[in-house]
Amino acid sequence: MNVTNLEPTLEFAQKLDQEDPLRHFRDEFYLPPNSIYMDGNSLGLLSKRAEKTLFTVLQDWRILGIDGWTKGTHPWFDLSEKVGAMLAPLVGASPEEVIATGSTTVNLHQLVSTFYHPEGKRTKILADELTFPSDIYALQSQLRIHGYDPSTHLIRVKSRDGRFLEEEDIISAMSEDVALVILPTVLYRSGQILDIKLLTHEAHKRGILIGFDACHSIGAIPHSFSEWGVDFAFWCNYKYINGGPGCVAGLYVHRKHFGSAPGLAGWFGSKKDKQFDMEHTFSPSLTAGAYQIGTPHLLSLAPLIGSLEIFMEAGIERIRQKSLQLTSYLMYLIEHELSSFGFIIGNPKDNARRGGHISLEHEEAARICKSLKENGVIPDFRAPNIIRLAPIALYTSYEEVWNVVQILKKIMQEKQYKKFSNEREVVA
Ligand SMILES: Cc1ncc(COP(=O)(O)O)c(C=O)c1O
Ligand SMILES: Nc1c(O)cccc1C(=O)C[C@H](N)C(=O)O
């Protein structure tokens, strides 16, 4: 798709769909009826393959009982490692550097417990003021466990405009009293991609470890964590990876850190051949598997097998290319059709800096979202004034993108949103 010669017509959108090499993947998913689903950056859709692998684990439980651990269709005992190996190409790491385990926030606690070692002057943690609140809560609690006051020991780099972060401001804050840096790969409101390679290089130049929250980049953009030297990363698998609500998360640790004692130890972090010796001496795995804690949540892990098969077939490069085409097309239609209604596009326009969603700002955003839902479009709202719209490469069509903008235009022309209060819903 050449973004310089787009057209605002339905026929053009349908032509883009006919030419889309990924269009057949849409049939792999259960699409909510009578809806245009634009919230895959919060919760991805169920695929038929994810459903199948979930049923397979259930069936093995029904038929095999305890033998499912070793004789199942996907033997449960090393399934976390096997799914980790399927995730590895999506983060640019070797299989041993990735494990499917925990949840995003639990994995952050594990990684900070393992890699935050305050010593001498170097006692602070550097984050940013736009990061996801759960990360801040985790970092505050970790500092308290070490006896530090988060108000003095958690540094949050400020944004200049409330949307984006500047790498130079983050680097300037990497002072000699910083022990650890935790940043998003992609900002959850604006969808800005940070320069992971540069920030990692600059942190290491200053003797600082750096980890990334990849919730909004995994499955949406390619990564090269191992090549870039990123120390660790953590992410959820229920967004672009379509692993399902509460799906088991992911964790990456660079091989240079293999052997670092896990801060939160549990028996599933053992070497596989030692775990059932039942010794009180812990023998942690020499791979990322060491950072598992307890028995894997197998029924929340199972859908990932099917989901990740789709990613292996589609390829993250083709997914990224279509995602950029979808968001470029959406921005073009917004600018062409909605320019008189007071919207601001709050995400990066530069392809290299834009993740997988569009961040559309409006003072009536909360109730415009309610009106969109009433018209069958599923966005999400993020305070204070953001409508997030995520066209997903694997299952969103260009015609759907065209229809979303037409629906939004009608909502604004008829002021349909005025029937709602401009407050967010419980789960926005
Ligand atoms: C960027 C980011 N970090 C952390 C979280 C929290 O993840 P979880 O609830 O899976 O721990 C989320 C989503 O909820 C998120 O979007
Ligand atoms: N994790 C979520 C949840 O458990 C319930 C509802 C929404 C979510 C989300 O993922 C929100 C998402 N992290 C966001 O970027 O806003």
mmCIF file of C-alpha atoms in Angstrom, residues 83-325:
data_model
loop_
_atom_site.group_PDB
_atom_site.id
_atom_site.type_symbol
_atom_site.label_atom_id
_atom_site.label_comp_id
_atom_site.label_asym_id
_atom_site.label_seq_id
_atom_site.Cartn_x
_atom_site.Cartn_y
_atom_site.Cartn_z
ATOM 1 C CA VAL A 83 5.878 -21.682 24.867
ATOM 2 C CA GLY A 84 8.815 -19.478 25.867
ATOM 3 C CA ALA A 85 10.689 -20.832 22.852
ATOM 4 C CA MET A 86 7.712 -19.919 20.632
ATOM 5 C CA LEU A 87 7.731 -16.370 22.069
ATOM 6 C CA ALA A 88 11.515 -15.962 21.695
ATOM 7 C CA PRO A 89 11.527 -14.906 17.996
ATOM 8 C CA LEU A 90 8.971 -12.194 18.776
ATOM 9 C CA VAL A 91 11.332 -10.537 21.271
ATOM 10 C CA GLY A 92 14.567 -11.272 19.382
ATOM 11 C CA ALA A 93 16.039 -13.744 21.859
ATOM 12 C CA SER A 94 17.200 -17.340 22.027
ATOM 13 C CA PRO A 95 14.708 -19.921 23.377
ATOM 14 C CA GLU A 96 16.601 -20.278 26.662
ATOM 15 C CA GLU A 97 16.278 -16.529 27.347
ATOM 16 C CA VAL A 98 12.460 -16.584 27.409
ATOM 17 C CA ILE A 99 9.903 -18.282 29.669
ATOM 18 C CA ALA A 100 6.106 -18.106 29.685
ATOM 19 C CA THR A 101 5.221 -17.557 33.330
ATOM 20 C CA GLY A 102 3.371 -15.450 35.865
ATOM 21 C CA SER A 103 1.650 -12.220 35.000
ATOM 22 C CA THR A 104 3.099 -8.908 33.864
ATOM 23 C CA THR A 105 3.207 -7.393 37.327
ATOM 24 C CA VAL A 106 4.344 -10.593 39.090
ATOM 25 C CA ASN A 107 7.167 -10.910 36.542
ATOM 26 C CA LEU A 108 8.178 -7.304 37.203
ATOM 27 C CA HIS A 109 8.369 -8.117 40.930
ATOM 28 C CA GLN A 110 10.479 -11.191 40.138
ATOM 29 C CA LEU A 111 12.875 -9.240 37.918
ATOM 30 C CA VAL A 112 13.286 -6.312 40.312
ATOM 31 C CA SER A 113 13.784 -8.749 43.198
ATOM 32 C CA THR A 114 16.490 -10.408 41.125
ATOM 33 C CA PHE A 115 18.275 -7.441 39.570
ATOM 34 C CA TYR A 116 17.786 -4.483 41.918
ATOM 35 C CA HIS A 117 20.787 -4.495 44.278
ATOM 36 C CA PRO A 118 21.082 -1.051 45.903
ATOM 37 C CA GLU A 119 24.667 -0.403 47.019
ATOM 38 C CA GLY A 120 26.566 2.720 48.076
ATOM 39 C CA LYS A 121 25.204 5.754 46.211
ATOM 40 C CA ARG A 122 23.504 3.594 43.580
ATOM 41 C CA THR A 123 20.107 3.004 45.228
ATOM 42 C CA LYS A 124 17.421 4.591 43.013
ATOM 43 C CA ILE A 125 15.071 3.203 40.380
ATOM 44 C CA LEU A 126 14.358 5.246 37.246
ATOM 45 C CA ALA A 127 10.969 5.019 35.572
ATOM 46 C CA ASP A 128 8.773 7.608 33.846
ATOM 47 C CA GLU A 129 5.649 9.615 34.656
ATOM 48 C CA LEU A 130 3.594 8.119 31.793
ATOM 49 C CA THR A 131 4.219 4.456 32.573
ATOM 50 C CA PHE A 132 1.435 2.013 33.427
ATOM 51 C CA PRO A 133 0.313 2.470 37.074
ATOM 52 C CA SER A 134 0.782 -1.198 38.008
ATOM 53 C CA ASP A 135 4.499 -0.875 37.249
ATOM 54 C CA ILE A 136 4.760 2.123 39.561
ATOM 55 C CA TYR A 137 2.920 0.326 42.365
ATOM 56 C CA ALA A 138 5.273 -2.657 42.000
ATOM 57 C CA LEU A 139 8.380 -0.444 42.022
ATOM 58 C CA GLN A 140 7.145 1.547 45.034
ATOM 59 C CA SER A 141 6.531 -1.653 46.995
ATOM 60 C CA GLN A 142 9.912 -3.078 46.014
ATOM 61 C CA LEU A 143 11.657 0.073 47.275
ATOM 62 C CA ARG A 144 9.742 -0.151 50.562
ATOM 63 C CA ILE A 145 10.838 -3.782 50.978
ATOM 64 C CA HIS A 146 14.428 -2.497 50.726
ATOM 65 C CA GLY A 147 13.677 0.198 53.299
ATOM 66 C CA TYR A 148 13.693 3.112 50.863
ATOM 67 C CA ASP A 149 11.071 5.849 50.523
ATOM 68 C CA PRO A 150 9.634 5.769 46.978
ATOM 69 C CA SER A 151 9.123 9.535 47.104
ATOM 70 C CA THR A 152 12.900 9.955 47.125
ATOM 71 C CA HIS A 153 14.097 6.734 45.485
ATOM 72 C CA LEU A 154 11.684 6.302 42.562
ATOM 73 C CA ILE A 155 12.551 8.811 39.852
ATOM 74 C CA ARG A 156 9.907 9.387 37.186
ATOM 75 C CA VAL A 157 11.211 11.110 34.078
ATOM 76 C CA LYS A 158 8.823 13.835 33.040
ATOM 77 C CA SER A 159 7.153 14.146 29.659
ATOM 78 C CA ARG A 160 7.442 17.528 27.925
ATOM 79 C CA ASP A 161 3.921 17.335 26.426
ATOM 80 C CA GLY A 162 2.022 14.656 28.386
ATOM 81 C CA ARG A 163 2.122 12.304 25.384
ATOM 82 C CA PHE A 164 5.708 11.378 24.596
ATOM 83 C CA LEU A 165 9.047 10.865 26.329
ATOM 84 C CA GLU A 166 12.342 12.212 25.016
ATOM 85 C CA GLU A 167 15.257 9.762 25.118
ATOM 86 C CA GLU A 168 17.624 12.629 25.944
ATOM 87 C CA ASP A 169 15.595 13.421 29.070
ATOM 88 C CA ILE A 170 15.687 9.763 30.153
ATOM 89 C CA ILE A 171 19.444 9.576 29.539
ATOM 90 C CA SER A 172 20.016 12.800 31.482
ATOM 91 C CA ALA A 173 18.230 11.198 34.445
ATOM 92 C CA MET A 174 20.551 8.151 34.385
ATOM 93 C CA SER A 175 22.628 9.570 37.235
ATOM 94 C CA GLU A 176 25.229 7.822 39.384
ATOM 95 C CA ASP A 177 22.626 7.123 42.111
ATOM 96 C CA VAL A 178 20.427 5.060 39.738
ATOM 97 C CA ALA A 179 20.688 1.288 40.155
ATOM 98 C CA LEU A 180 17.968 0.185 37.743
ATOM 99 C CA VAL A 181 15.904 1.576 34.869
ATOM 100 C CA ILE A 182 12.401 0.277 34.055
ATOM 101 C CA LEU A 183 10.698 1.674 30.941
ATOM 102 C CA PRO A 184 7.934 0.733 28.496
ATOM 103 C CA THR A 185 8.931 -0.345 25.001
ATOM 104 C CA VAL A 186 5.704 1.297 23.773
ATOM 105 C CA LEU A 187 3.788 3.856 25.844
ATOM 106 C CA TYR A 188 0.296 2.580 26.598
ATOM 107 C CA ARG A 189 -1.525 5.849 25.970
ATOM 108 C CA SER A 190 0.261 7.487 23.037
ATOM 109 C CA GLY A 191 1.657 4.334 21.432
ATOM 110 C CA GLN A 192 5.132 5.894 21.193
ATOM 111 C CA ILE A 193 7.973 3.418 20.614
ATOM 112 C CA LEU A 194 11.085 4.233 22.677
ATOM 113 C CA ASP A 195 14.580 3.741 21.265
ATOM 114 C CA ILE A 196 15.315 0.559 23.218
ATOM 115 C CA LYS A 197 18.762 0.016 21.694
ATOM 116 C CA LEU A 198 19.956 3.557 22.491
ATOM 117 C CA LEU A 199 18.549 3.574 26.032
ATOM 118 C CA THR A 200 20.114 0.173 26.767
ATOM 119 C CA HIS A 201 23.500 1.319 25.452
ATOM 120 C CA GLU A 202 23.391 4.542 27.495
ATOM 121 C CA ALA A 203 22.320 2.748 30.695
ATOM 122 C CA HIS A 204 25.132 0.206 30.340
ATOM 123 C CA LYS A 205 27.679 2.986 29.661
ATOM 124 C CA ARG A 206 26.733 4.248 33.140
ATOM 125 C CA GLY A 207 26.839 0.842 34.831
ATOM 126 C CA ILE A 208 23.030 0.673 35.128
ATOM 127 C CA LEU A 209 20.820 -2.361 34.420
ATOM 128 C CA ILE A 210 17.733 -1.753 32.271
ATOM 129 C CA GLY A 211 14.472 -3.668 31.822
ATOM 130 C CA PHE A 212 11.444 -3.062 29.607
ATOM 131 C CA ASP A 213 7.700 -3.554 29.918
ATOM 132 C CA ALA A 214 6.806 -4.911 26.462
ATOM 133 C CA CYS A 215 3.015 -5.223 26.953
ATOM 134 C CA HIS A 216 2.205 -2.909 24.060
ATOM 135 C CA SER A 217 4.908 -4.097 21.671
ATOM 136 C CA ILE A 218 4.901 -7.900 21.870
ATOM 137 C CA GLY A 219 3.074 -9.208 18.827
ATOM 138 C CA ALA A 220 2.868 -5.734 17.307
ATOM 139 C CA ILE A 221 6.490 -4.840 16.471
ATOM 140 C CA PRO A 222 9.726 -6.820 16.060
ATOM 141 C CA HIS A 223 12.400 -6.647 18.805
ATOM 142 C CA SER A 224 16.080 -7.587 19.119
ATOM 143 C CA PHE A 225 16.399 -7.670 22.902
ATOM 144 C CA SER A 226 19.357 -10.072 23.009
ATOM 145 C CA GLU A 227 21.347 -8.288 20.278
ATOM 146 C CA TRP A 228 20.653 -4.910 21.906
ATOM 147 C CA GLY A 229 21.877 -6.297 25.251
ATOM 148 C CA VAL A 230 18.619 -5.575 27.079
ATOM 149 C CA ASP A 231 19.041 -7.058 30.565
ATOM 150 C CA PHE A 232 15.431 -8.224 30.994
ATOM 151 C CA ALA A 233 11.875 -7.665 29.807
ATOM 152 C CA PHE A 234 8.371 -8.680 30.820
ATOM 153 C CA TRP A 235 4.994 -8.568 29.087
ATOM 154 C CA CYS A 236 1.406 -9.786 29.010
ATOM 155 C CA ASN A 237 0.179 -12.172 26.284
ATOM 156 C CA TYR A 238 -3.507 -11.229 26.290
ATOM 157 C CA LYS A 239 -3.243 -8.211 23.951
ATOM 158 C CA TYR A 240 -1.708 -8.538 20.451
ATOM 159 C CA ILE A 241 -0.706 -12.154 21.158
ATOM 160 C CA ASN A 242 -4.381 -13.127 21.671
ATOM 161 C CA GLY A 243 -3.626 -15.504 24.561
ATOM 162 C CA GLY A 244 -6.927 -14.797 26.320
ATOM 163 C CA PRO A 245 -8.008 -12.885 29.434
ATOM 164 C CA GLY A 246 -5.607 -13.592 32.327
ATOM 165 C CA CYS A 247 -3.257 -15.460 29.990
ATOM 166 C CA VAL A 248 0.146 -16.463 31.342
ATOM 167 C CA ALA A 249 2.671 -13.667 30.738
ATOM 168 C CA GLY A 250 6.212 -13.644 29.356
ATOM 169 C CA LEU A 251 9.660 -12.880 30.756
ATOM 170 C CA TYR A 252 13.051 -12.490 29.071
ATOM 171 C CA VAL A 253 16.488 -12.479 30.740
ATOM 172 C CA HIS A 254 19.694 -11.905 28.735
ATOM 173 C CA ARG A 255 21.966 -14.944 28.818
ATOM 174 C CA LYS A 256 24.752 -12.877 30.402
ATOM 175 C CA HIS A 257 22.620 -12.985 33.583
ATOM 176 C CA PHE A 258 22.034 -16.742 33.600
ATOM 177 C CA GLY A 259 22.876 -18.040 37.048
ATOM 178 C CA SER A 260 21.639 -14.871 38.824
ATOM 179 C CA ALA A 261 19.761 -16.211 41.832
ATOM 180 C CA PRO A 262 16.012 -15.522 41.462
ATOM 181 C CA GLY A 263 14.792 -12.945 43.951
ATOM 182 C CA LEU A 264 11.503 -14.852 44.286
ATOM 183 C CA ALA A 265 12.397 -18.545 44.353
ATOM 184 C CA GLY A 266 10.004 -21.428 43.870
ATOM 185 C CA TRP A 267 10.302 -25.059 42.912
ATOM 186 C CA PHE A 268 9.340 -24.607 39.254
ATOM 187 C CA GLY A 269 12.498 -22.507 38.900
ATOM 188 C CA SER A 270 14.521 -25.684 39.498
ATOM 189 C CA LYS A 271 16.610 -27.519 36.968
ATOM 190 C CA LYS A 272 14.127 -30.021 35.463
ATOM 191 C CA ASP A 273 16.099 -33.090 36.550
ATOM 192 C CA LYS A 274 16.418 -31.818 40.141
ATOM 193 C CA GLN A 275 12.888 -30.517 40.851
ATOM 194 C CA PHE A 276 11.413 -33.796 42.059
ATOM 195 C CA ASP A 277 14.423 -34.725 44.200
ATOM 196 C CA MET A 278 12.482 -32.696 46.787
ATOM 197 C CA GLU A 279 15.738 -31.485 48.370
ATOM 198 C CA HIS A 280 15.750 -28.358 50.536
ATOM 199 C CA THR A 281 18.758 -27.208 48.536
ATOM 200 C CA PHE A 282 17.389 -25.162 45.599
ATOM 201 C CA SER A 283 19.050 -25.945 42.236
ATOM 202 C CA PRO A 284 17.840 -23.116 39.961
ATOM 203 C CA SER A 285 17.739 -23.616 36.215
ATOM 204 C CA LEU A 286 20.617 -22.008 34.292
ATOM 205 C CA THR A 287 18.154 -20.437 31.833
ATOM 206 C CA ALA A 288 15.255 -17.971 32.089
ATOM 207 C CA GLY A 289 13.313 -20.921 33.522
ATOM 208 C CA ALA A 290 14.948 -20.089 36.881
ATOM 209 C CA TYR A 291 12.518 -17.153 37.228
ATOM 210 C CA GLN A 292 9.403 -19.300 37.400
ATOM 211 C CA ILE A 293 7.935 -19.652 40.869
ATOM 212 C CA GLY A 294 5.119 -22.188 41.270
ATOM 213 C CA THR A 295 3.097 -24.629 39.199
ATOM 214 C CA PRO A 296 2.283 -23.086 35.815
ATOM 215 C CA HIS A 297 -1.316 -21.945 35.212
ATOM 216 C CA LEU A 298 -1.765 -24.519 32.487
ATOM 217 C CA LEU A 299 -5.318 -23.656 31.487
ATOM 218 C CA SER A 300 -4.189 -20.038 30.955
ATOM 219 C CA LEU A 301 -1.065 -21.205 29.150
ATOM 220 C CA ALA A 302 -2.794 -23.596 26.751
ATOM 221 C CA PRO A 303 -4.401 -21.039 24.381
ATOM 222 C CA LEU A 304 -0.963 -19.501 23.787
ATOM 223 C CA ILE A 305 0.153 -22.625 21.911
ATOM 224 C CA GLY A 306 -2.474 -22.110 19.233
ATOM 225 C CA SER A 307 -2.094 -18.328 19.168
ATOM 226 C CA LEU A 308 1.646 -18.488 18.673
ATOM 227 C CA GLU A 309 1.312 -20.991 15.813
ATOM 228 C CA ILE A 310 -0.491 -18.206 13.942
ATOM 229 C CA PHE A 311 2.380 -15.769 14.615
ATOM 230 C CA MET A 312 4.919 -18.337 13.416
ATOM 231 C CA GLU A 313 2.980 -18.651 10.139
ATOM 232 C CA ALA A 314 2.222 -14.957 9.593
ATOM 233 C CA GLY A 315 5.634 -13.638 10.688
ATOM 234 C CA ILE A 316 6.077 -10.504 12.800
ATOM 235 C CA GLU A 317 7.553 -8.492 9.899
ATOM 236 C CA ARG A 318 4.408 -8.968 7.757
ATOM 237 C CA ILE A 319 2.234 -8.288 10.803
ATOM 238 C CA ARG A 320 4.136 -5.067 11.505
ATOM 239 C CA GLN A 321 3.883 -3.970 7.861
ATOM 240 C CA LYS A 322 0.106 -4.437 7.764
ATOM 241 C CA SER A 323 -0.299 -2.796 11.190
ATOM 242 C CA LEU A 324 1.501 0.313 9.951
ATOM 243 C CA GLN A 325 -0.653 0.341 6.810
#
